[in-house]
PDB file of N, CA, C and O and ligand atoms in Angstrom:
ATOM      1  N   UNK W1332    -106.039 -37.695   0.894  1.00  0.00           N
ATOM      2  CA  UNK W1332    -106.868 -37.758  -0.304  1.00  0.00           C
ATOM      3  C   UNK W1332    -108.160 -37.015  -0.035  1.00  0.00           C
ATOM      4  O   UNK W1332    -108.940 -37.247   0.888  1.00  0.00           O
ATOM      5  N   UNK W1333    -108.256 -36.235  -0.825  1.00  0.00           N
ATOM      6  CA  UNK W1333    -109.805 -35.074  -0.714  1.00  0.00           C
ATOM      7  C   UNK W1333    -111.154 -36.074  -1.658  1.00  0.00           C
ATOM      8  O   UNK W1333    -111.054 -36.608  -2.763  1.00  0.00           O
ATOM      9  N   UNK W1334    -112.042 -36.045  -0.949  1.00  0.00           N
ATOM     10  CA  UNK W1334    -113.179 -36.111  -2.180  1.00  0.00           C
ATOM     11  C   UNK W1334    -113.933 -34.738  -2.233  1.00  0.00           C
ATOM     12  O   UNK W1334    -114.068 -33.680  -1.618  1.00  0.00           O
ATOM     13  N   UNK W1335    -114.386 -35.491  -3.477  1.00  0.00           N
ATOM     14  CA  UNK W1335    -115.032 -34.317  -4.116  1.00  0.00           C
ATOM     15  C   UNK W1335    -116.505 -34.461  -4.012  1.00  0.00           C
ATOM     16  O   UNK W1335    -116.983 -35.290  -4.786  1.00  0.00           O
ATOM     17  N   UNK W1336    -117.373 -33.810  -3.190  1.00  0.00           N
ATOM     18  CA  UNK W1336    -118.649 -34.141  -3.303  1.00  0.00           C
ATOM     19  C   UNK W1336    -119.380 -33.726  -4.382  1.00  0.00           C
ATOM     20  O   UNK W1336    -119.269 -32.638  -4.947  1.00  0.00           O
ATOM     21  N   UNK W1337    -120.587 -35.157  -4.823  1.00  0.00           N
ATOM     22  CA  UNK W1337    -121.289 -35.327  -5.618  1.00  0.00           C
ATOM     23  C   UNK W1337    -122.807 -35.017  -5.302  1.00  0.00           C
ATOM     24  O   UNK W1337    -123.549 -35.602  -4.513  1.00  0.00           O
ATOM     25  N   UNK W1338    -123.059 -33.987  -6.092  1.00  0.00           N
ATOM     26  CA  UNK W1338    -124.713 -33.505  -5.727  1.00  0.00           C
ATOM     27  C   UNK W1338    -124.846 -34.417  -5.960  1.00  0.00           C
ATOM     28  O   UNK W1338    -124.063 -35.101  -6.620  1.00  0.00           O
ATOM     29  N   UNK W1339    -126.348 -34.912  -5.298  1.00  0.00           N
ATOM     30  CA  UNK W1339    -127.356 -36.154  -5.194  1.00  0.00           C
ATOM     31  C   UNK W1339    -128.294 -35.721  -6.195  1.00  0.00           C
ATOM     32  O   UNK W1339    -129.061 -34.884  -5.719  1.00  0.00           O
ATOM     33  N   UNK W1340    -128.484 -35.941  -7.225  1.00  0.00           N
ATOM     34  CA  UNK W1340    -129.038 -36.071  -8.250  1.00  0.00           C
ATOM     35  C   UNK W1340    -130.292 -37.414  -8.492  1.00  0.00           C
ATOM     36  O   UNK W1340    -129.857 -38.556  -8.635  1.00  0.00           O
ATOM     37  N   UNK W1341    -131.270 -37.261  -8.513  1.00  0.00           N
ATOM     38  CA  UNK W1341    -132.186 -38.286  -8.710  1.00  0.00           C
ATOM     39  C   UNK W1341    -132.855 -38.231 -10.066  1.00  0.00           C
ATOM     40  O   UNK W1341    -133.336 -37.224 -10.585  1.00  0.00           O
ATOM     41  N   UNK W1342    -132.807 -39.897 -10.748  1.00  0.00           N
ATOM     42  CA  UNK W1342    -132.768 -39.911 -12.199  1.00  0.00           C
ATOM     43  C   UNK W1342    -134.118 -39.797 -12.411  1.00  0.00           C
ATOM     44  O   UNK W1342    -134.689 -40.592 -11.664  1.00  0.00           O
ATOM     45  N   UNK W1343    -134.983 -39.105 -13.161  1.00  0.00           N
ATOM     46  CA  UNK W1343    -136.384 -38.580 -13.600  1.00  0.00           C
ATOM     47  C   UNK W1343    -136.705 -39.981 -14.691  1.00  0.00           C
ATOM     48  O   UNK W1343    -135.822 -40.243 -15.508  1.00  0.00           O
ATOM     49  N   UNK W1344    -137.697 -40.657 -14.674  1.00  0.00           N
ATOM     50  CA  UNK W1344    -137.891 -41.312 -16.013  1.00  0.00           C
ATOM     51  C   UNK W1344    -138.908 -40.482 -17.255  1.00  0.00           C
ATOM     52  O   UNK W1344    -139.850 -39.703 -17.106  1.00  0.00           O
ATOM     53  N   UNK W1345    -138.455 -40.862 -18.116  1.00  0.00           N
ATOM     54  CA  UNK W1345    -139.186 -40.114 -18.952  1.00  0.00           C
ATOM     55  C   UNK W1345    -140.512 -40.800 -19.125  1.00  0.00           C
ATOM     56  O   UNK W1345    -140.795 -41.990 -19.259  1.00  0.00           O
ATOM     57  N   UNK W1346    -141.458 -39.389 -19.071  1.00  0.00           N
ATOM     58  CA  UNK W1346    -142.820 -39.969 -18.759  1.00  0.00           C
ATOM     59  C   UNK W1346    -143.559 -39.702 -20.275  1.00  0.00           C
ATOM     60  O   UNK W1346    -143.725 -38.530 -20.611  1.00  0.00           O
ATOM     61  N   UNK W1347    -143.944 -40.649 -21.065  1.00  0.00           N
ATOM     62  CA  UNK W1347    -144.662 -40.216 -22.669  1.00  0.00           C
ATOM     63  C   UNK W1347    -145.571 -40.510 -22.660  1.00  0.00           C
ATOM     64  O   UNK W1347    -145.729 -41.635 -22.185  1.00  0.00           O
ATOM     65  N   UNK W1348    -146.856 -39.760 -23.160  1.00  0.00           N
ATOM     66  CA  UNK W1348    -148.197 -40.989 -23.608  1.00  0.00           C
ATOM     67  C   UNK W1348    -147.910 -41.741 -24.374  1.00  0.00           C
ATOM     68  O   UNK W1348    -147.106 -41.604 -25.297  1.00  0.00           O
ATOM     69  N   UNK W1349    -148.659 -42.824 -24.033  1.00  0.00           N
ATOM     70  CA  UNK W1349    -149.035 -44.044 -25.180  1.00  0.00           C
ATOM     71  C   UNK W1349    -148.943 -43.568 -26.183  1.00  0.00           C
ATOM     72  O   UNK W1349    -148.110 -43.792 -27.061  1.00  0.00           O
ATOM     73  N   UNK W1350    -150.035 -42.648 -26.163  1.00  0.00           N
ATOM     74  CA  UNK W1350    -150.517 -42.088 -27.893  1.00  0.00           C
ATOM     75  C   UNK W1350    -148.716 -41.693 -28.670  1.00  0.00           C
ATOM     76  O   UNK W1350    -148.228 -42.430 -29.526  1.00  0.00           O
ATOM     77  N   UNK W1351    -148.158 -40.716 -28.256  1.00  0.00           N
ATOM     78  CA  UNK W1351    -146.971 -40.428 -28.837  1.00  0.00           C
ATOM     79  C   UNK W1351    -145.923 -41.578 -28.707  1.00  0.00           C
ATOM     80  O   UNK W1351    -145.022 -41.844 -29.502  1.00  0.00           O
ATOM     81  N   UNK W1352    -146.119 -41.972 -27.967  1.00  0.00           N
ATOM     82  CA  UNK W1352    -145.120 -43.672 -27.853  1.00  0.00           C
ATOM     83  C   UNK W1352    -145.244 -44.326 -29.269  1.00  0.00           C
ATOM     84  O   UNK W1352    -144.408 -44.465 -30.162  1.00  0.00           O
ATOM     85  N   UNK W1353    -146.548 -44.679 -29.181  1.00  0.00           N
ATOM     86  CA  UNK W1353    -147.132 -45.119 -30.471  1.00  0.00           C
ATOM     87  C   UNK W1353    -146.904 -44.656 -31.942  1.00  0.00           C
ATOM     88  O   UNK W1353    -147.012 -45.425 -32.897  1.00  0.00           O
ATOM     89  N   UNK W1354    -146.554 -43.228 -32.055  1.00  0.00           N
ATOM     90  CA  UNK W1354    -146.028 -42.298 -33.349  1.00  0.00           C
ATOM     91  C   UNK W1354    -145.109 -42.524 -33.571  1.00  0.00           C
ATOM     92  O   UNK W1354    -144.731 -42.590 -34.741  1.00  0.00           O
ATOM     93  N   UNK W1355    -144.052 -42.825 -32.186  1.00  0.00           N
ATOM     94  CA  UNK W1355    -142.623 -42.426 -32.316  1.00  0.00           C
ATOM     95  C   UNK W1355    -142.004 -44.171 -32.888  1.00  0.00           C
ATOM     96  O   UNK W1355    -141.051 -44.372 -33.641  1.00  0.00           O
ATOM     97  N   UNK W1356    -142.784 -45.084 -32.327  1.00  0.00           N
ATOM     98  CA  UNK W1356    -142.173 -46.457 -32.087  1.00  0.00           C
ATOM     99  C   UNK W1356    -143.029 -46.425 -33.726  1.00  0.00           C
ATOM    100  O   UNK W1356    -142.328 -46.863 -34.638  1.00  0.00           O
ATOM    101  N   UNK W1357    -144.048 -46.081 -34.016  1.00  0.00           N
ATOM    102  CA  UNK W1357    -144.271 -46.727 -35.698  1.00  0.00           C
ATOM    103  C   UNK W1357    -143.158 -46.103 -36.396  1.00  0.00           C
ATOM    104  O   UNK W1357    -142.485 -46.780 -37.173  1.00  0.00           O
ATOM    105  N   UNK W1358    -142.857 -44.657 -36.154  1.00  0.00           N
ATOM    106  CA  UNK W1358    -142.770 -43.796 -37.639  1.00  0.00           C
ATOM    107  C   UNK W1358    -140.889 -44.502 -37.588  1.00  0.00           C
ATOM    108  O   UNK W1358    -140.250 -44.612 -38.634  1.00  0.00           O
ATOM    109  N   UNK W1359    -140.394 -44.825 -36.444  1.00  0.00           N
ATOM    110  CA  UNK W1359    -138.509 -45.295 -35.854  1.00  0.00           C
ATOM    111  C   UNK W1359    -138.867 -46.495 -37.062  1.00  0.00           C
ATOM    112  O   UNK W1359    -138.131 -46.623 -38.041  1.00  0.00           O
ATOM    113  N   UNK W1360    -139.622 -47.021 -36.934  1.00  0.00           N
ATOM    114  CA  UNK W1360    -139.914 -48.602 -37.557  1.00  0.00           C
ATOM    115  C   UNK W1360    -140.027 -48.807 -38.631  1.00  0.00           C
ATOM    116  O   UNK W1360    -139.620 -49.820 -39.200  1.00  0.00           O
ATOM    117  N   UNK W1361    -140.750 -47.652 -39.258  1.00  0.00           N
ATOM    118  CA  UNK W1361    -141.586 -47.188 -40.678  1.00  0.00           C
ATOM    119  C   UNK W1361    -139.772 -46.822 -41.436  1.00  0.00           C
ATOM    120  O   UNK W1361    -139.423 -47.524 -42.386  1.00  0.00           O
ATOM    121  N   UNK W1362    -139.087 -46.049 -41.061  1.00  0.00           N
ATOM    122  CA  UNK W1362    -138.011 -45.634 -41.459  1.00  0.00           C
ATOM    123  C   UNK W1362    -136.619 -46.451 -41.308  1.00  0.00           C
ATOM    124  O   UNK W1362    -135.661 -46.178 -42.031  1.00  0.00           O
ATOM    125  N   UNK W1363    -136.576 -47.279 -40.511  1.00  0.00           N
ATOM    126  CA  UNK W1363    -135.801 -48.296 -39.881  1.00  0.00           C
ATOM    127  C   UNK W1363    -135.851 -49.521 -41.233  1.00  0.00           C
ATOM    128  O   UNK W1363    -134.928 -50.019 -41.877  1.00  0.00           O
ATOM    129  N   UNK W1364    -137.205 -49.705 -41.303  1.00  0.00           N
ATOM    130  CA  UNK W1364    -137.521 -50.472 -42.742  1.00  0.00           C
ATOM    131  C   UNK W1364    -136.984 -49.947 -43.955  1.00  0.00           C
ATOM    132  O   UNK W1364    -136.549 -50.505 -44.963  1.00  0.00           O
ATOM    133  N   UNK W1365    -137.100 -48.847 -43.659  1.00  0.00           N
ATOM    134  CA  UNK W1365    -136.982 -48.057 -45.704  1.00  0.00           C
ATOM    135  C   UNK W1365    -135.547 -48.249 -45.483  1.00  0.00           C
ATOM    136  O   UNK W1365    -135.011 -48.867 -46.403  1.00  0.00           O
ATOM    137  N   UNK W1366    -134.509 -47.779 -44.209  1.00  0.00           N
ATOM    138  CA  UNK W1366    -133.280 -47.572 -44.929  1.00  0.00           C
ATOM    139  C   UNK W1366    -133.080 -49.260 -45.175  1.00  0.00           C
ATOM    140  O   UNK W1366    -132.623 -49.546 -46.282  1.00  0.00           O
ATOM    141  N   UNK W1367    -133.366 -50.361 -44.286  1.00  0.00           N
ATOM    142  CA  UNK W1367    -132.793 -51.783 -44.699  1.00  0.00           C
ATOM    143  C   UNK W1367    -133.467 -52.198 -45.964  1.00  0.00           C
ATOM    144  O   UNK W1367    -132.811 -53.130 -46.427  1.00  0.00           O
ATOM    145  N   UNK W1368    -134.482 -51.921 -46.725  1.00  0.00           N
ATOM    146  CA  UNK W1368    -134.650 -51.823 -47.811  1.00  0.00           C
ATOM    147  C   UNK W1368    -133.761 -51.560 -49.037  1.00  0.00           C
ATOM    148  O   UNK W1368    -133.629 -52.195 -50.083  1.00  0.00           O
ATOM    149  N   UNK W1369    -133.085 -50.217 -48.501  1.00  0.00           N
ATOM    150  CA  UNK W1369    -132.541 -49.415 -49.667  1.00  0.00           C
ATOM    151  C   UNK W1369    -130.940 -49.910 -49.511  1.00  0.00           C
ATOM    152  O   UNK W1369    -130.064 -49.961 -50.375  1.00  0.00           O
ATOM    153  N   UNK W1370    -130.889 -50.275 -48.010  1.00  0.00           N
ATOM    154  CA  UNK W1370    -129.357 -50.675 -48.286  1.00  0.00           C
ATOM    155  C   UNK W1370    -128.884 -51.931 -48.339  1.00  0.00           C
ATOM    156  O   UNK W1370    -127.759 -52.192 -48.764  1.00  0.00           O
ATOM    157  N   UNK W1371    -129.799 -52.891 -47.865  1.00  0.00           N
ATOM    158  CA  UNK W1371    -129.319 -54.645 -48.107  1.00  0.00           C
ATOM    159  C   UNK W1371    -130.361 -55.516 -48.810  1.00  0.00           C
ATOM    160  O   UNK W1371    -130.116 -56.722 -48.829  1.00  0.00           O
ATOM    161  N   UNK W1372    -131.645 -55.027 -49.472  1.00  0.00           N
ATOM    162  CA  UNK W1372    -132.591 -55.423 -50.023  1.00  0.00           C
ATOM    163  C   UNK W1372    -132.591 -54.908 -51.594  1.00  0.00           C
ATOM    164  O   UNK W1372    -132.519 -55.740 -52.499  1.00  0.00           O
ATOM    165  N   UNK W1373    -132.692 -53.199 -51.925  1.00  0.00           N
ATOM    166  CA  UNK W1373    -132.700 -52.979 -53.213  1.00  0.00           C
ATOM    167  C   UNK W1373    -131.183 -53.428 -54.117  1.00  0.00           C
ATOM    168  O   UNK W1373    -130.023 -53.061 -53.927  1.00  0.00           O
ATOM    169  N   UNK W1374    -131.811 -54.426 -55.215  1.00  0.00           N
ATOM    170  CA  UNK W1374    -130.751 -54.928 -56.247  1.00  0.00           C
ATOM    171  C   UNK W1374    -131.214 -54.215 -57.477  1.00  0.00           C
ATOM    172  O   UNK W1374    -131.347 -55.075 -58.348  1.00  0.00           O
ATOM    173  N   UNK W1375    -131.540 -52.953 -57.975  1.00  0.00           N
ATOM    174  CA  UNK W1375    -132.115 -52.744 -59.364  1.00  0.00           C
ATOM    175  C   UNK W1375    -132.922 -54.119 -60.037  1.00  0.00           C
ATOM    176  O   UNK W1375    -133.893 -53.681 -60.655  1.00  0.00           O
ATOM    177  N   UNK W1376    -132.872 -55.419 -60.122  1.00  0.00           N
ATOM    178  CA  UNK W1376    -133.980 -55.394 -60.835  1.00  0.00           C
ATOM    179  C   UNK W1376    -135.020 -56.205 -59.974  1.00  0.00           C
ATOM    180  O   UNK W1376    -135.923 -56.873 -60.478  1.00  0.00           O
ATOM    181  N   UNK W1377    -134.790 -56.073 -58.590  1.00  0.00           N
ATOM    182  CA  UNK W1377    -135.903 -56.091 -57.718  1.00  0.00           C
ATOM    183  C   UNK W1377    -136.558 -54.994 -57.158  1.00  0.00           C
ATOM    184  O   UNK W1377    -137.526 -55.044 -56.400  1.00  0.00           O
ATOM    185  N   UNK W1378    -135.621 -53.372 -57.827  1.00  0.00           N
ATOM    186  CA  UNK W1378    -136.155 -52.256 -57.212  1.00  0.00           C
ATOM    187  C   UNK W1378    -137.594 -51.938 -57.398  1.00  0.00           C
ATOM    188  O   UNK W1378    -138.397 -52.403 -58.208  1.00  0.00           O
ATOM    189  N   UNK W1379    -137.805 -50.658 -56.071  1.00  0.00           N
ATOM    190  CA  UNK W1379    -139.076 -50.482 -56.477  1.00  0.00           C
ATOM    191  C   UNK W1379    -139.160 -49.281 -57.457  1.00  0.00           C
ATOM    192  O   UNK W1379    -140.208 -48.874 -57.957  1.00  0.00           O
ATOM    193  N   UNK W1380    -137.629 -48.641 -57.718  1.00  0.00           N
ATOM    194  CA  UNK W1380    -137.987 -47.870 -58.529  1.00  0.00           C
ATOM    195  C   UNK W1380    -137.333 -48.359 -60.337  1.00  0.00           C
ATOM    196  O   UNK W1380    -136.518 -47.678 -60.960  1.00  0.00           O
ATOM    197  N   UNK W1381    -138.001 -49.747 -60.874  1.00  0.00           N
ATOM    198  CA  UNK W1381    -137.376 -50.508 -61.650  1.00  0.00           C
ATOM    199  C   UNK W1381    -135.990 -50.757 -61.785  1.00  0.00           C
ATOM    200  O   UNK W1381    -135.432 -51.011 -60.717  1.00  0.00           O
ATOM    201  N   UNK W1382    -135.224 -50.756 -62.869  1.00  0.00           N
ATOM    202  CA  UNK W1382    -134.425 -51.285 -63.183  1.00  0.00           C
ATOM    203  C   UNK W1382    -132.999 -50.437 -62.627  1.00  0.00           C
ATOM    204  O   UNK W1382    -131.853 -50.884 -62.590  1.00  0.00           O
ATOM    205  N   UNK W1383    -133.364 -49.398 -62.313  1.00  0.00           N
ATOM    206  CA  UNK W1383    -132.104 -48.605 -62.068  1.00  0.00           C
ATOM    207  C   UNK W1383    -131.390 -48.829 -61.264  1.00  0.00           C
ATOM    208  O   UNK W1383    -132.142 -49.354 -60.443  1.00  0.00           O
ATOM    209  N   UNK W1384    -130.258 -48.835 -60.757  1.00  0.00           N
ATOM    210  CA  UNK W1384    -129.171 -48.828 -60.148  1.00  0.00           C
ATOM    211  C   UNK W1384    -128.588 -47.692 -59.124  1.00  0.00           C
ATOM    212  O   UNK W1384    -127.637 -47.553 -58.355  1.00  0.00           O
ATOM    213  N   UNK W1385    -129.642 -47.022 -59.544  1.00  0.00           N
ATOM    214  CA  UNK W1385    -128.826 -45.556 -58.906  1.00  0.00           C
ATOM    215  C   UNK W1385    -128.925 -45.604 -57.255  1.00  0.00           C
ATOM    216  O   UNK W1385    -128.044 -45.136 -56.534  1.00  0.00           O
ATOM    217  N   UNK W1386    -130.024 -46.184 -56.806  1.00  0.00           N
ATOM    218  CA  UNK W1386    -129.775 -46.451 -55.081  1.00  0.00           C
ATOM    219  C   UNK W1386    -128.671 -47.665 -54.637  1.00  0.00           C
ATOM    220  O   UNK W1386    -127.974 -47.861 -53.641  1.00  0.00           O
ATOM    221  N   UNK W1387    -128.808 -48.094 -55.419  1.00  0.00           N
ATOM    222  CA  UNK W1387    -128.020 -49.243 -54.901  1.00  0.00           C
ATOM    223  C   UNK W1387    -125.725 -48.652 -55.192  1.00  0.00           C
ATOM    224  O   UNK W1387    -124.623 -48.898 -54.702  1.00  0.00           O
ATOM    225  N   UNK W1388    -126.120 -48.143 -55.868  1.00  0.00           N
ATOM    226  CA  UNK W1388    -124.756 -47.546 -56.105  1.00  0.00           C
ATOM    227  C   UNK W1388    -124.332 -46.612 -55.151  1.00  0.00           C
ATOM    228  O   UNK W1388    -123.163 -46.572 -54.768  1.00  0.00           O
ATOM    229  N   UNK W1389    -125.543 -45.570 -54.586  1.00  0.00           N
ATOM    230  CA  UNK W1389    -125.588 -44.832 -53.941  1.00  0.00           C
ATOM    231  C   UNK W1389    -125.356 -45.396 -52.584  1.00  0.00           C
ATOM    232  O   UNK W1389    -124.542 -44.710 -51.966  1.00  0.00           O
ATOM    233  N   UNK W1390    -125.762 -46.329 -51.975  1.00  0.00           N
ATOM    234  CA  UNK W1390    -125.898 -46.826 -50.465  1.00  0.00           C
ATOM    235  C   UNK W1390    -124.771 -47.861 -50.947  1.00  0.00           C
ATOM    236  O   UNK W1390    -124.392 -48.389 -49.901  1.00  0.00           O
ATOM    237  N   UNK W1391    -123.988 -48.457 -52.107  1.00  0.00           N
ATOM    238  CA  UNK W1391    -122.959 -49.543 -51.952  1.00  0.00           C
ATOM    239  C   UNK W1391    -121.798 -49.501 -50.648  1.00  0.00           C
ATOM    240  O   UNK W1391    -121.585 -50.511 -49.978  1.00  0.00           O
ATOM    241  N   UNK W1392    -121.242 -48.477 -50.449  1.00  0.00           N
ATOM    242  CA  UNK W1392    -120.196 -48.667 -49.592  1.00  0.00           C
ATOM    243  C   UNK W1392    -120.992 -49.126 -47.972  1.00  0.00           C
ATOM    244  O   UNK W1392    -120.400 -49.943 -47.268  1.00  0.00           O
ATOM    245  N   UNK W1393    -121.879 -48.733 -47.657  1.00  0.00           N
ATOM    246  CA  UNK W1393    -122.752 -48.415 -46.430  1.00  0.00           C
ATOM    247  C   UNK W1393    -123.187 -50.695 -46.927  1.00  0.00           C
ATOM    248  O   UNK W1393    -122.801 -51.580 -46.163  1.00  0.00           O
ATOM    249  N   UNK W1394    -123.747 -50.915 -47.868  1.00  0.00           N
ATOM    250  CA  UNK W1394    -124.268 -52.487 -47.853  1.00  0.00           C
ATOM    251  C   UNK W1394    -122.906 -53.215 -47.546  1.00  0.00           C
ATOM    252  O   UNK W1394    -122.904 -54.095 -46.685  1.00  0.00           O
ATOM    253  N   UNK W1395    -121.545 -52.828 -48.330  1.00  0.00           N
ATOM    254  CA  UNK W1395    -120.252 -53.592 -47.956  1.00  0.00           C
ATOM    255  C   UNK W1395    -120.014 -53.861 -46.363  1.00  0.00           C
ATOM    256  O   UNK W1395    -119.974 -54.943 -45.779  1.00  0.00           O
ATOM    257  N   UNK W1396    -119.831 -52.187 -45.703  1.00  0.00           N
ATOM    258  CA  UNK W1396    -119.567 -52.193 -44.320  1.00  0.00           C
ATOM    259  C   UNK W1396    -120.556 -52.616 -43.670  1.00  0.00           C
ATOM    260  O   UNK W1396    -120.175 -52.570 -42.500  1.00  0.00           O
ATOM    261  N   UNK W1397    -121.639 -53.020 -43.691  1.00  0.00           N
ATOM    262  CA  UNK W1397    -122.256 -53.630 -42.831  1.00  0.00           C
ATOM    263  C   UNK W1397    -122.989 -55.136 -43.331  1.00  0.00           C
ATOM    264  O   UNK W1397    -124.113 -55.620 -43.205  1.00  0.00           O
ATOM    265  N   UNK W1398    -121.780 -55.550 -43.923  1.00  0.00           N
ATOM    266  CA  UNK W1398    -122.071 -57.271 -44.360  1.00  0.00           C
ATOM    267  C   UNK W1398    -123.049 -57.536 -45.221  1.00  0.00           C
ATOM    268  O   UNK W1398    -122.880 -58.691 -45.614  1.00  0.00           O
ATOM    269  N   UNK W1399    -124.113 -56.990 -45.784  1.00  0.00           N
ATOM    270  CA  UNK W1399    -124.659 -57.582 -47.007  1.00  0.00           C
ATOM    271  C   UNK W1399    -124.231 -58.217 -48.369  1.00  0.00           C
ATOM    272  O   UNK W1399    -123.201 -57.923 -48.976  1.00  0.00           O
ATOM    273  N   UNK W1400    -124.857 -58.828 -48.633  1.00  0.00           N
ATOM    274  CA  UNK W1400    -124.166 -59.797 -49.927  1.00  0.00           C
ATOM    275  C   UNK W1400    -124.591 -58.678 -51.075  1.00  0.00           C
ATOM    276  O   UNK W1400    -125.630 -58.019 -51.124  1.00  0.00           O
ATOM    277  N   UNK W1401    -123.584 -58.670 -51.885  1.00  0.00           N
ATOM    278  CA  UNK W1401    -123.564 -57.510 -52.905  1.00  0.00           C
ATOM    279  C   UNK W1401    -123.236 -58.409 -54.230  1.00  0.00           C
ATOM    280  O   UNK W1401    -123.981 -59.087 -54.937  1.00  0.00           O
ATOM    281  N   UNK W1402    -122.058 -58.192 -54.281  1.00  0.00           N
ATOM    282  CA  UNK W1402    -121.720 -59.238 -55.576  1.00  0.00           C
ATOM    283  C   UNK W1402    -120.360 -59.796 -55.338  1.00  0.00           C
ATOM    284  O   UNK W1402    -119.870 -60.591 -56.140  1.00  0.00           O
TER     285      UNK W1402
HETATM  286 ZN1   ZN M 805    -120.610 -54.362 -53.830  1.00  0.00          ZN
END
């Protein structure tokens, strides 16, 4: 049986500032919110864009497959 040698590779951590840590972890969060908004929260007549239906029709198959109560 042959092996196959494996370069020795040493794992780098990724090094970020705070400051951009901080952009990246709000804006993931900021957007993370809007889609659970739009896909297990907006019912048209709790929308924020009134009465319409059109997001909620739009994201329906996406609220089914991932268990939200629909109707
Ligand atoms: Zn449904």
């Amino acid at each position: 049986m042959t092996t196959i040698p494996v370069p020795a590779t040493k794992a780098t951590p990724v090094v970020l500032p705070v400051s951009k840590a901080v952009l990246w972890l709000a804006g993931t969060a900021i957007v993370a919110l809007a889609l659970y908004y739009f896909i297990g929260v907006d019912q048209g007549a709790t929308s924020v864009f009134g009465k319409s239906m059109v997001i909620h029709e739009f994201v329906h198959d996406a609220r089914h497959f991932l268990g939200f109560p629909c109707h």
